[in-house]
Short mmCIF file of C-alpha atoms and ligand atoms in Angstrom, two decimals:
data_model
loop_
_atom_site.label_atom_id
_atom_site.label_comp_id
_atom_site.label_asym_id
_atom_site.label_seq_id
_atom_site.Cartn_x
_atom_site.Cartn_y
_atom_site.Cartn_z
CA UNK A 70 19.47 58.70 -30.08
CA UNK A 71 21.26 59.20 -26.31
CA UNK A 72 24.39 60.46 -25.60
CA UNK A 73 25.79 57.30 -24.31
CA UNK A 74 24.67 55.33 -27.79
CA UNK A 75 26.05 58.52 -30.18
CA UNK A 76 29.37 57.53 -28.57
CA UNK A 77 29.69 54.32 -28.01
CA UNK A 78 27.56 52.80 -31.40
CA UNK A 79 29.99 51.18 -34.09
CA UNK A 80 32.70 50.69 -32.33
CA UNK A 81 34.80 48.05 -31.76
CA UNK A 82 35.88 48.96 -27.89
CA UNK A 83 36.05 51.43 -25.55
CA UNK A 84 38.45 52.27 -23.08
CA UNK A 85 36.89 52.08 -20.16
CA UNK A 86 32.98 51.28 -20.25
CA UNK A 87 32.48 52.95 -16.37
CA UNK A 88 35.24 56.16 -18.29
CA UNK A 89 32.37 56.27 -20.76
CA UNK A 90 29.57 55.89 -19.03
CA UNK A 91 30.38 58.91 -16.49
CA UNK A 92 31.19 61.36 -20.39
CA UNK A 93 28.14 59.75 -20.94
CA UNK A 94 26.44 61.67 -17.96
CA UNK A 95 27.60 65.06 -19.19
CA UNK A 96 28.69 65.65 -22.46
CA UNK A 97 28.85 69.08 -22.88
CA UNK A 98 32.01 70.35 -23.71
CA UNK A 99 33.56 68.22 -23.23
CA UNK A 100 36.42 67.44 -25.75
CA UNK A 101 37.28 63.64 -28.07
CA UNK A 102 40.11 63.86 -30.83
CA UNK A 103 41.68 62.24 -33.54
CA UNK A 104 45.23 62.22 -34.86
CA UNK A 105 46.39 62.41 -38.50
CA UNK A 106 49.50 61.32 -40.28
CA UNK A 107 47.90 64.09 -42.95
CA UNK A 108 48.38 63.00 -46.48
CA UNK A 109 46.80 65.09 -48.59
CA UNK A 110 43.74 63.83 -49.43
CA UNK A 111 40.63 61.58 -47.41
CA UNK A 112 40.15 58.46 -47.92
CA UNK A 113 37.77 56.21 -46.37
CA UNK A 114 40.16 55.04 -42.86
CA UNK A 115 39.84 58.90 -42.26
CA UNK A 116 35.93 59.20 -43.23
CA UNK A 117 35.76 56.32 -40.39
CA UNK A 118 36.98 57.80 -38.00
CA UNK A 119 35.38 61.12 -38.90
CA UNK A 120 32.26 59.81 -38.95
CA UNK A 121 32.77 58.92 -34.84
CA UNK A 122 33.43 63.04 -34.14
CA UNK A 123 30.42 63.63 -35.79
CA UNK A 124 28.64 61.60 -33.23
CA UNK A 125 30.20 63.19 -30.51
CA UNK A 126 29.40 66.37 -31.79
CA UNK A 127 25.96 65.21 -31.98
CA UNK A 128 26.33 64.11 -28.15
CA UNK A 129 27.69 67.26 -27.24
CA UNK A 130 31.62 66.86 -27.15
CA UNK A 131 33.50 69.54 -28.89
CA UNK A 132 36.59 68.09 -31.20
CA UNK A 133 40.13 68.01 -32.42
CA UNK A 134 41.56 67.65 -34.94
CA UNK A 135 45.76 66.84 -34.97
CA UNK A 136 47.24 66.71 -38.30
CA UNK A 137 50.06 64.86 -36.56
CA UNK A 138 52.92 66.71 -38.84
CA UNK A 139 55.78 65.69 -37.01
CA UNK A 140 54.33 62.25 -36.69
CA UNK A 141 54.55 61.74 -39.92
CA UNK A 142 57.75 63.43 -40.62
CA UNK A 143 58.83 60.54 -37.86
CA UNK A 144 57.14 57.85 -39.17
CA UNK A 145 58.94 58.40 -43.30
CA UNK A 146 56.64 60.30 -44.72
CA UNK A 147 58.44 62.36 -46.70
CA UNK A 148 60.22 66.28 -45.82
CA UNK A 149 59.18 68.20 -43.31
CA UNK A 150 57.61 70.93 -45.96
CA UNK A 151 56.22 69.16 -48.08
CA UNK A 152 54.08 67.24 -45.55
CA UNK A 153 53.27 70.53 -43.53
CA UNK A 154 52.22 71.61 -47.36
CA UNK A 155 49.38 68.58 -47.15
CA UNK A 156 48.19 69.26 -43.66
CA UNK A 157 46.87 72.75 -44.96
CA UNK A 158 44.67 70.69 -47.52
CA UNK A 159 43.20 68.38 -45.30
CA UNK A 160 40.91 70.57 -42.69
CA UNK A 161 38.87 72.10 -45.88
CA UNK A 162 37.80 68.43 -46.76
CA UNK A 163 37.45 66.85 -42.84
CA UNK A 164 34.17 70.02 -43.04
CA UNK A 165 33.00 69.17 -46.74
CA UNK A 166 32.93 65.50 -45.15
CA UNK A 167 30.82 66.68 -42.54
CA UNK A 168 32.71 67.69 -39.14
CA UNK A 169 30.93 70.97 -37.70
CA UNK A 170 32.94 74.27 -38.10
CA UNK A 171 32.22 76.24 -35.72
CA UNK A 172 32.89 73.15 -33.22
CA UNK A 173 36.35 71.23 -34.07
CA UNK A 174 39.45 72.53 -33.65
CA UNK A 175 42.23 72.00 -35.83
CA UNK A 176 45.58 71.82 -34.32
CA UNK A 177 49.31 71.52 -36.75
CA UNK A 178 51.79 69.12 -34.15
CA UNK A 179 54.57 71.29 -34.55
CA UNK A 180 52.88 74.02 -32.94
CA UNK A 181 53.12 72.76 -29.78
CA UNK A 182 55.19 69.68 -30.11
CA UNK A 183 58.57 71.56 -30.64
CA UNK A 184 58.35 73.49 -27.06
CA UNK A 185 60.71 72.97 -24.70
CA UNK A 186 58.35 71.80 -21.62
CA UNK A 187 56.60 68.94 -24.14
CA UNK A 188 60.34 68.18 -25.21
CA UNK A 189 61.23 67.95 -21.68
CA UNK A 190 57.64 65.55 -20.80
CA UNK A 191 58.85 63.61 -23.78
CA UNK A 192 62.19 62.99 -22.46
CA UNK A 193 60.44 61.44 -18.95
CA UNK A 194 58.11 59.66 -21.28
CA UNK A 195 61.38 57.84 -23.10
CA UNK A 196 62.96 56.78 -19.36
CA UNK A 197 59.94 55.28 -18.40
CA UNK A 198 59.98 53.31 -21.51
CA UNK A 199 61.66 50.24 -22.99
CA UNK A 200 62.36 50.14 -26.78
CA UNK A 201 60.84 46.71 -26.42
CA UNK A 202 56.88 48.09 -25.73
CA UNK A 203 57.85 51.22 -27.76
CA UNK A 204 58.18 48.49 -30.69
CA UNK A 205 55.65 46.34 -30.03
CA UNK A 206 53.21 50.33 -29.97
CA UNK A 207 54.25 50.85 -33.35
CA UNK A 208 53.64 47.07 -34.75
CA UNK A 209 50.29 48.31 -37.13
CA UNK A 210 50.80 51.57 -37.14
CA UNK A 211 54.48 51.31 -38.94
CA UNK A 212 55.04 49.63 -41.69
CA UNK A 213 58.79 48.92 -42.18
CA UNK A 214 59.64 45.68 -40.77
CA UNK A 215 62.77 47.64 -38.48
CA UNK A 216 61.56 50.14 -36.29
CA UNK A 217 63.70 53.44 -35.68
CA UNK A 218 64.60 55.77 -33.22
CA UNK A 219 61.98 58.19 -34.92
CA UNK A 220 59.32 55.56 -35.30
CA UNK A 221 60.52 54.69 -30.87
CA UNK A 222 59.98 58.16 -30.30
CA UNK A 223 56.67 58.36 -31.68
CA UNK A 224 53.94 56.10 -29.73
CA UNK A 225 55.81 58.39 -27.29
CA UNK A 226 54.90 61.35 -28.52
CA UNK A 227 51.18 60.18 -28.99
CA UNK A 228 50.98 59.48 -25.56
CA UNK A 229 51.52 62.56 -24.22
CA UNK A 230 49.80 64.75 -27.27
CA UNK A 231 46.52 63.22 -25.26
CA UNK A 232 47.15 65.68 -21.66
CA UNK A 233 49.16 68.31 -24.01
CA UNK A 234 45.66 68.48 -26.25
CA UNK A 235 43.43 68.66 -22.95
CA UNK A 236 41.36 65.80 -23.85
CA UNK A 237 38.62 63.28 -22.50
CA UNK A 238 38.63 60.49 -25.06
CA UNK A 239 41.10 59.87 -27.54
CA UNK A 240 39.54 58.50 -30.94
CA UNK A 241 41.23 55.85 -33.14
CA UNK A 242 40.84 53.26 -34.48
CA UNK A 243 42.20 49.68 -33.69
CA UNK A 244 45.60 50.10 -34.91
CA UNK A 245 45.87 52.71 -32.58
CA UNK A 246 45.29 51.11 -29.26
CA UNK A 247 48.52 49.21 -28.39
CA UNK A 248 49.72 53.37 -28.24
CA UNK A 249 46.35 54.26 -26.37
CA UNK A 250 47.20 51.45 -23.93
CA UNK A 251 50.94 52.43 -23.54
CA UNK A 252 49.60 56.44 -22.48
CA UNK A 253 47.70 54.51 -19.82
CA UNK A 254 50.33 53.06 -18.31
CA UNK A 255 53.45 56.08 -18.84
CA UNK A 256 51.04 58.94 -18.29
CA UNK A 257 50.77 58.84 -14.43
CA UNK A 258 54.62 58.18 -14.25
CA UNK A 259 54.74 62.45 -16.26
CA UNK A 260 51.34 62.57 -12.74
CA UNK A 261 49.31 63.02 -16.49
CA UNK A 262 45.78 61.17 -16.01
CA UNK A 263 45.43 58.35 -18.58
CA UNK A 264 43.29 58.59 -20.56
CA UNK A 265 39.87 57.01 -21.88
CA UNK A 266 39.95 56.25 -25.36
CA UNK A 267 37.60 54.67 -28.73
CA UNK A 268 38.40 52.46 -30.97
CA UNK A 269 36.97 52.05 -34.50
CA UNK A 270 36.98 48.99 -36.02
CA UNK A 271 39.41 47.81 -38.85
CA UNK A 272 37.26 47.68 -41.96
CA UNK A 273 38.40 44.55 -44.43
CA UNK A 274 39.87 44.37 -47.90
CA UNK A 275 37.43 46.43 -50.42
CA UNK A 276 38.68 43.61 -53.06
CA UNK A 277 39.36 40.42 -50.79
CA UNK A 278 37.28 41.14 -47.49
CA UNK A 279 40.75 39.91 -45.99
CA UNK A 280 43.18 41.92 -43.96
CA UNK A 281 42.37 44.93 -43.58
CA UNK A 282 41.68 48.12 -46.36
CA UNK A 283 44.30 50.35 -46.22
CA UNK A 284 45.47 53.37 -48.20
CA UNK A 285 48.84 52.03 -49.09
CA UNK A 286 47.85 48.71 -50.54
CA UNK A 287 45.18 46.79 -52.08
CA UNK A 288 40.95 49.15 -53.17
CA UNK A 289 40.38 52.01 -50.89
CA UNK A 290 38.10 54.37 -51.44
CA UNK A 291 39.31 58.27 -51.26
CA UNK A 292 38.20 61.15 -52.13
CA UNK A 293 39.64 61.80 -55.30
CA UNK A 294 38.02 59.58 -57.07
CA UNK A 295 35.48 60.24 -59.31
CA UNK A 296 31.72 58.17 -59.22
CA UNK A 297 32.75 55.54 -62.10
CA UNK A 298 36.40 55.07 -59.91
CA UNK A 299 33.82 54.65 -56.83
CA UNK A 300 31.13 51.76 -59.74
CA UNK A 301 34.22 50.10 -60.31
CA UNK A 302 36.01 49.48 -56.63
CA UNK A 303 32.30 48.85 -55.57
CA UNK A 304 31.44 46.37 -58.16
CA UNK A 305 34.74 44.67 -57.72
CA UNK A 306 34.39 44.11 -54.93
CA UNK A 307 34.18 41.20 -52.53
CA UNK A 308 30.45 40.28 -51.70
CA UNK A 309 29.52 37.03 -51.38
CA UNK A 310 25.89 36.32 -51.78
CA UNK A 311 25.30 35.10 -48.40
CA UNK A 312 27.18 34.53 -45.43
CA UNK A 313 29.11 31.64 -46.58
CA UNK A 314 32.81 32.33 -45.56
CA UNK A 315 35.13 31.64 -48.46
CA UNK A 316 33.97 29.91 -51.57
CA UNK A 317 37.51 29.29 -52.12
CA UNK A 318 37.91 27.60 -48.91
CA UNK A 319 41.39 27.98 -48.64
CA UNK A 320 40.99 28.64 -44.47
CA UNK A 321 42.18 32.65 -44.32
CA UNK A 322 38.30 33.82 -42.99
CA UNK A 323 36.77 37.33 -44.71
CA UNK A 324 34.84 39.53 -44.16
CA UNK A 325 32.50 41.19 -45.65
CA UNK A 326 33.56 44.39 -46.51
CA UNK A 327 30.62 46.12 -48.67
CA UNK A 328 28.61 44.95 -45.80
CA UNK A 329 31.16 46.54 -43.84
CA UNK A 330 30.80 49.58 -45.91
CA UNK A 331 27.36 50.20 -45.69
CA UNK A 332 27.06 49.35 -41.60
CA UNK A 333 29.82 51.76 -40.57
CA UNK A 334 29.47 54.52 -43.15
CA UNK A 335 26.40 54.26 -44.77
CA UNK A 336 24.50 54.16 -42.30
CA UNK A 337 25.47 56.56 -39.83
CA UNK A 338 24.75 58.96 -41.79
CA UNK A 339 21.36 58.45 -43.34
CA UNK A 340 18.28 57.86 -41.98
CA UNK A 341 17.06 55.40 -44.55
CA UNK A 342 18.67 53.69 -47.75
CA UNK A 343 17.12 52.85 -50.86
CA UNK A 344 18.21 49.78 -52.74
CA UNK A 345 16.96 50.81 -56.48
CA UNK A 346 15.78 47.51 -58.25
CA UNK A 347 13.55 47.55 -61.61
CA UNK A 348 9.55 47.02 -60.52
CA UNK A 349 10.27 42.57 -62.38
CA UNK A 350 12.98 41.82 -60.25
CA UNK A 351 10.78 42.72 -57.00
CA UNK A 352 10.91 47.30 -57.08
CA UNK A 353 13.27 49.17 -55.13
CA UNK A 354 14.21 48.30 -51.26
CA UNK A 355 14.81 50.19 -48.34
CA UNK A 356 16.15 50.11 -45.08
CA UNK A 357 15.81 51.59 -42.11
CA UNK A 358 18.96 50.43 -39.89
CA UNK A 359 21.29 47.82 -41.71
CA UNK A 360 20.63 45.05 -39.38
CA UNK A 361 17.66 44.87 -41.91
CA UNK A 362 20.00 45.64 -44.64
CA UNK A 363 22.40 42.34 -43.93
CA UNK A 364 19.26 39.83 -42.93
CA UNK A 365 18.32 40.32 -46.94
CA UNK A 366 21.78 39.53 -48.64
CA UNK A 367 22.21 36.67 -45.87
CA UNK A 368 18.54 35.14 -47.83
CA UNK A 369 19.12 36.36 -50.57
CA UNK A 370 16.54 38.29 -50.58
CA UNK A 371 18.31 41.56 -51.34
CA UNK A 372 20.95 40.59 -55.09
CA UNK A 373 24.55 41.97 -54.07
CA UNK A 374 24.84 43.28 -57.60
CA UNK A 375 22.09 45.67 -56.13
CA UNK A 376 23.61 45.77 -52.79
CA UNK A 377 26.65 47.44 -54.32
CA UNK A 378 24.49 49.79 -56.73
CA UNK A 379 23.11 52.00 -53.11
CA UNK A 380 26.60 51.35 -51.65
CA UNK A 381 28.41 53.22 -55.04
CA UNK A 382 25.72 55.74 -54.71
CA UNK A 383 25.71 56.44 -51.07
CA UNK A 384 29.78 56.51 -51.08
CA UNK A 385 29.63 58.59 -54.27
CA UNK A 386 26.86 61.58 -52.34
CA UNK A 387 29.08 61.05 -49.31
CA UNK A 388 32.64 62.04 -50.67
CA UNK A 389 30.95 64.61 -53.27
CA UNK A 390 30.97 67.93 -51.27
CA UNK A 391 35.11 66.87 -50.37
CA UNK A 392 35.12 66.02 -54.48
CA UNK A 393 34.63 69.24 -55.00
CA UNK A 394 36.85 70.94 -52.36
CA UNK A 395 39.91 69.21 -53.80
CA UNK A 396 38.99 70.90 -57.46
CA UNK A 397 38.66 74.37 -56.21
C1 NAL B 377 47.13 60.08 -34.25
C2 NAL B 377 48.92 59.88 -34.97
C3 NAL B 377 49.54 61.00 -34.91
C4 NAL B 377 49.52 60.99 -33.64
C5 NAL B 377 48.64 61.26 -32.65
C6 NAL B 377 49.17 61.93 -31.73
C7 NAL B 377 47.20 62.04 -30.69
C8 NAL B 377 46.84 60.88 -30.49
C9 NAL B 377 46.95 60.77 -32.34
C10 NAL B 377 47.90 60.47 -32.81
C11 NAL B 377 48.06 59.13 -36.02
C12 NAL B 377 47.87 57.67 -36.08
C13 NAL B 377 48.44 57.40 -37.74
N1 NAL B 377 48.80 56.85 -34.55
O1 NAL B 377 48.38 55.96 -37.42
O2 NAL B 377 47.82 57.59 -38.18
#
C-alpha cells in the first residue's frame, strides 16, 4: 500500500486533500499527533484513532500522543491529581495495542501548557475568538448543556497545541472537526500555520446501531473486557441480516456496528479474516478484504451469528495485549 493510501484509508475526511497529497509525497520524518483526555483504560474509540496512527507510522510518519491532562481537567473529568495518575496508565496500553514504541512520543499537556509563552498566546487566541464559536467547537466534545468558561478555553488550547507540538497532521475523530476548523481559522491571526487535519469516522453504538459509540453511554468495548464480556457484547450487537435498513422502521437511520467494527478495527490490523463455520453450514470462510465480507453478509451467504463469532475472536486478539498489560 502506498503512503497516500495508508494515510487516507478509512478516513471520513481530510482537510485538505492537496495538503495531504503533499505530505504523502514526502512522509519521512513528518509528525502526526492525536490528543486524548486521559481516562485510564483504552476503549474502542481510542483504538480507532490509534489504528490511523499505526497506518501513519507505516507510511513513515513520527507520532506524538498528547495525554491531555489539562484538557480533561477543563472538561470536568476530575481532580488534576486523579487525571495525572490515569494518564500514566494509558501510555503502556497504547504500546501494548501496537503503536511503534521507537517512534511514538508521549507528551503530557501540563508539560508545556502552563508555560508563560503558551499562556500569552492562549490569551491572544481568546481575543480572536467569539464565545459562540468556541461553544460550537465544543458541541460534540463536552456533554453538558451549558458550556463553562473552562470548556470555551479548551478548543483554543487544542488549537494552540498544534504549533506548540510542531505537528504536520492533526488526527481525531469527526467529533473533533470543529476544533480543527477553528484552529485553521484562528492560528494565522497569531502568525501560526493552519494545520492539516484527518478525521476518522464515528462508529454507531454497538447495541442499537444508532448515534455514536461512546464510553460514557451505551455499549462499548474496552481493554478491561474479558473474552466473555466481548463475546456477550458482540452477541447482543445490532446486526440486521441484510442491508435492510430498520426492522422497527421508526424512521431513525441505523448503521450496522458489527460491519463498522470489521471495517475500521479488524481489517486494518489483520491480513485476512477467517469466519469459522461447521462443515454442515458450509465450512470456514476466508476474507482478504472488508468489502467481500460486507457483500456476503448482505446477500445472506454469511449469517450474522457467524460474523459475530468471528468479530469477537478478532477483537479479543486486538485487546489481549492491553488486557495483559492492565493485569501487571
Ligand atoms: C485532543 C484532546 C485534547 C487536547 C488536544 C490537544 C491537541 C490535539 C488534540 C487534542 C482531546 C479531545 C477529546 N478533544 O475529545 O478527547
